[in-house]
XYZ file of C-alpha atoms in Angstrom:
246
model
C 33.469 -126.288 126.262
C 31.058 -123.346 126.443
C 27.797 -123.366 128.181
C 26.080 -123.349 124.844
C 28.112 -126.355 123.793
C 27.323 -128.008 126.971
C 23.701 -127.321 126.484
C 23.893 -128.455 122.883
C 25.654 -131.618 123.958
C 22.887 -132.271 126.301
C 20.161 -131.633 123.651
C 18.913 -134.206 121.314
C 20.416 -134.320 117.818
C 17.381 -132.996 115.977
C 17.000 -130.105 118.335
C 20.705 -129.256 118.062
C 20.468 -129.100 114.281
C 17.510 -126.826 114.429
C 19.312 -124.501 116.808
C 22.307 -124.454 114.497
C 20.142 -123.372 111.636
C 18.683 -120.561 113.708
C 22.129 -119.358 114.660
C 23.209 -119.411 111.033
C 20.152 -117.430 110.004
C 20.727 -115.026 112.805
C 24.332 -114.639 111.774
C 23.302 -114.182 108.150
C 20.676 -111.670 109.213
C 23.193 -109.856 111.340
C 25.572 -109.791 108.369
C 22.843 -108.502 106.118
C 21.945 -105.893 108.655
C 25.580 -104.837 108.942
C 25.961 -104.724 105.175
C 22.734 -102.729 104.861
C 23.849 -100.425 107.620
C 27.249 -99.934 106.085
C 25.682 -99.377 102.694
C 23.119 -97.076 104.244
C 25.840 -95.103 106.000
C 27.729 -94.942 102.721
C 24.638 -93.779 100.911
C 23.901 -91.324 103.681
C 27.496 -90.101 103.514
C 27.248 -89.775 99.731
C 23.892 -88.000 100.035
C 25.360 -85.778 102.746
C 28.296 -84.955 100.501
C 25.934 -84.324 97.647
C 23.798 -82.108 99.879
C 26.855 -80.203 101.009
C 27.918 -79.887 97.361
C 24.440 -78.776 96.382
C 24.397 -76.369 99.291
C 27.760 -74.912 98.275
C 26.656 -74.815 94.663
C 23.433 -73.081 95.747
C 25.436 -70.619 97.816
C 27.733 -69.930 94.852
C 24.774 -69.577 92.494
C 22.935 -67.431 95.007
C 26.070 -65.277 95.540
C 26.610 -64.927 91.795
C 22.932 -64.118 91.302
C 23.054 -61.613 94.148
C 26.138 -59.993 92.641
C 24.527 -59.877 89.192
C 21.328 -58.569 90.744
C 23.312 -55.899 92.635
C 25.124 -54.896 89.455
C 21.808 -54.859 87.595
C 20.186 -52.748 90.289
C 23.119 -50.335 90.252
C 22.882 -50.108 86.467
C 19.143 -49.512 86.709
C 19.702 -46.863 89.403
C 22.318 -45.216 87.175
C 19.930 -45.373 84.231
C 17.165 -43.896 86.394
C 19.514 -41.072 87.468
C 20.506 -40.498 83.842
C 16.834 -40.514 82.845
C 15.935 -38.070 85.635
C 18.829 -35.798 84.666
C 17.751 -36.008 81.041
C 14.184 -35.150 82.063
C 15.509 -32.211 84.097
C 17.548 -31.038 81.104
C 14.474 -31.340 78.887
C 12.434 -29.417 81.461
C 15.082 -26.662 81.611
C 15.317 -26.575 77.828
C 11.526 -26.372 77.552
C 11.536 -23.550 80.109
C 14.228 -21.679 78.173
C 12.355 -22.265 74.922
C 9.141 -20.966 76.498
C 10.966 -17.891 77.855
C 12.493 -17.236 74.433
C 9.064 -17.740 72.854
C 7.489 -15.288 75.326
C 10.283 -12.771 74.706
C 9.850 -13.212 70.963
C 6.097 -12.629 71.262
C 6.755 -9.510 73.358
C 9.269 -8.324 70.778
C 6.738 -8.933 67.981
C 4.110 -6.940 69.912
C 6.637 -4.132 70.520
C 7.631 -4.138 66.850
C 3.976 -3.976 65.806
C 3.402 -1.177 68.313
C 6.490 0.687 67.076
C 5.325 0.142 63.516
C 1.908 1.593 64.353
C 3.569 4.503 66.164
C 5.826 5.013 63.161
C 2.814 4.995 60.849
C 1.052 7.543 63.069
C 4.256 9.602 63.292
C 4.680 9.427 59.521
C 1.073 10.551 59.058
C 1.644 13.393 61.544
C 4.847 14.384 59.765
C 2.995 14.359 56.463
C 0.237 16.510 57.984
C 2.854 18.884 59.377
C 4.546 19.038 55.975
C 1.247 19.827 54.313
C 0.418 22.390 57.010
C 3.884 23.900 56.636
C 3.432 24.031 52.866
C 0.062 25.759 53.301
C 1.478 28.230 55.811
C 4.511 28.792 53.630
C 2.249 29.449 50.679
C 0.160 31.795 52.829
C 3.310 33.551 54.050
C 4.648 33.809 50.523
C 1.317 35.198 49.342
C 1.268 37.667 52.230
C 4.911 38.539 51.548
C 4.161 39.158 47.912
C 1.172 41.282 48.902
C 3.358 43.194 51.369
C 6.007 43.678 48.728
C 3.376 44.987 46.337
C 2.120 47.324 49.030
C 5.644 48.466 49.790
C 6.213 49.088 46.116
C 3.051 51.173 45.940
C 4.092 52.914 49.125
C 7.523 53.570 47.691
C 5.949 55.105 44.599
C 3.734 57.194 46.805
C 6.755 58.106 48.907
C 8.617 59.324 45.872
C 5.645 61.407 44.786
C 4.984 62.819 48.246
C 8.632 63.420 48.939
C 8.947 65.591 45.871
C 5.628 67.368 46.205
C 4.787 67.331 49.881
C 8.160 67.073 51.614
C 7.484 63.542 52.927
C 10.265 61.279 54.208
C 9.806 57.662 55.214
C 12.180 55.820 57.554
C 12.251 52.205 58.740
C 12.458 52.051 62.534
C 12.270 49.386 65.258
C 9.584 46.714 65.238
C 9.352 46.628 61.431
C 7.620 50.007 61.544
C 7.720 52.789 58.970
C 7.972 56.358 60.214
C 6.357 59.038 57.995
C 7.805 62.532 58.429
C 6.122 65.566 56.841
C 7.851 68.930 56.421
C 6.855 72.184 54.688
C 3.624 72.240 56.657
C 4.175 75.153 59.054
C 4.885 78.251 56.942
C 6.746 79.820 59.843
C 8.875 76.753 60.433
C 8.993 74.776 57.147
C 11.600 72.328 58.517
C 9.499 71.371 61.563
C 8.601 67.613 61.365
C 5.072 66.254 61.656
C 5.204 62.479 61.953
C 3.444 59.218 62.653
C 4.402 55.490 62.595
C 2.758 52.668 60.650
C 3.125 48.899 60.424
C 1.149 45.832 59.309
C -0.424 43.817 62.148
C -0.999 40.029 62.240
C -4.167 40.428 60.203
C -2.069 42.257 57.586
C -3.998 45.494 58.220
C -2.520 48.953 58.650
C -1.741 49.875 62.253
C -1.067 53.626 62.852
C 0.598 54.950 66.061
C 3.037 57.417 67.597
C 1.811 60.601 65.915
C 3.630 63.795 66.811
C 1.998 66.115 67.335
C -0.898 63.942 68.419
C -3.862 63.692 66.026
C -7.253 62.799 67.515
C -8.590 61.817 64.103
C -5.742 59.386 63.330
C -7.782 56.302 64.385
C -10.578 57.392 62.026
C -8.073 57.706 59.153
C -6.782 54.210 60.029
C -10.264 52.681 59.736
C -10.845 54.399 56.397
C -7.581 53.175 54.862
C -8.323 49.628 56.072
C -11.671 49.735 54.261
C -10.693 51.597 51.096
C -7.051 50.449 50.779
C -6.447 53.929 49.355
C -3.167 54.824 50.986
C -2.629 58.022 48.967
C -5.895 59.429 50.291
C -4.851 58.379 53.803
C -1.563 60.306 53.557
C -3.332 63.316 52.093
C -5.840 63.329 54.979
C -3.065 63.021 57.581
C -1.090 65.906 55.990
C -4.236 68.002 55.825
C -4.909 67.315 59.532
C -1.333 68.310 60.428
C -1.678 71.478 58.291
C -4.928 72.425 60.025
C -3.247 71.903 63.389
C -0.281 74.087 62.343
C -2.472 76.979 61.139
C -4.586 76.836 64.280
């Protein structure tokens, strides 16, 4: 018999029953505590498993989100690079367009300048044409006048050649050489001559007389004033005759 039994055997019956009830309550309490503890441990284990599952799920979600976020960031970076490259292309295109625009404006200015130069050149050409036409008309008029003079001179030549022994030759420098003969009775074939041409002013220019006549310049001034060439030739022949007789 245990000590408790011994003690219980020694206690009174009412006290032993009361002690028995306490032991039963204690045992029931201990059982309840054990059941609660086991249930608590089970709940804790379930909660722990749930927490681990939630943690793993969170890790998986976080990993998936991180991967999606990384992909999204890479896509955004690629889009930003594409956008920057597109902006650079637009900038280069705008620069090329501006250069072409500037070149076109320069070309327009050059064309306008060339057009103005062409207009001025055309006006100058027209002026030159008109000036040429005027000079040509003047030259033609002077040529006609010279031809008329030459015709008159030729008529005079024919007359003086028959009557006065005058011969006219064309020599260098567009000059006419007048040669008189039958002046010196002792030497009728001896030549007395002078040269004549028209200067830029279309006036008579007398030179190269042989023998030399001092009065030849005076005769030249008279023929320029009177335009009477027959009188001029007569005066020159008379001067040569006077020289021959003296």
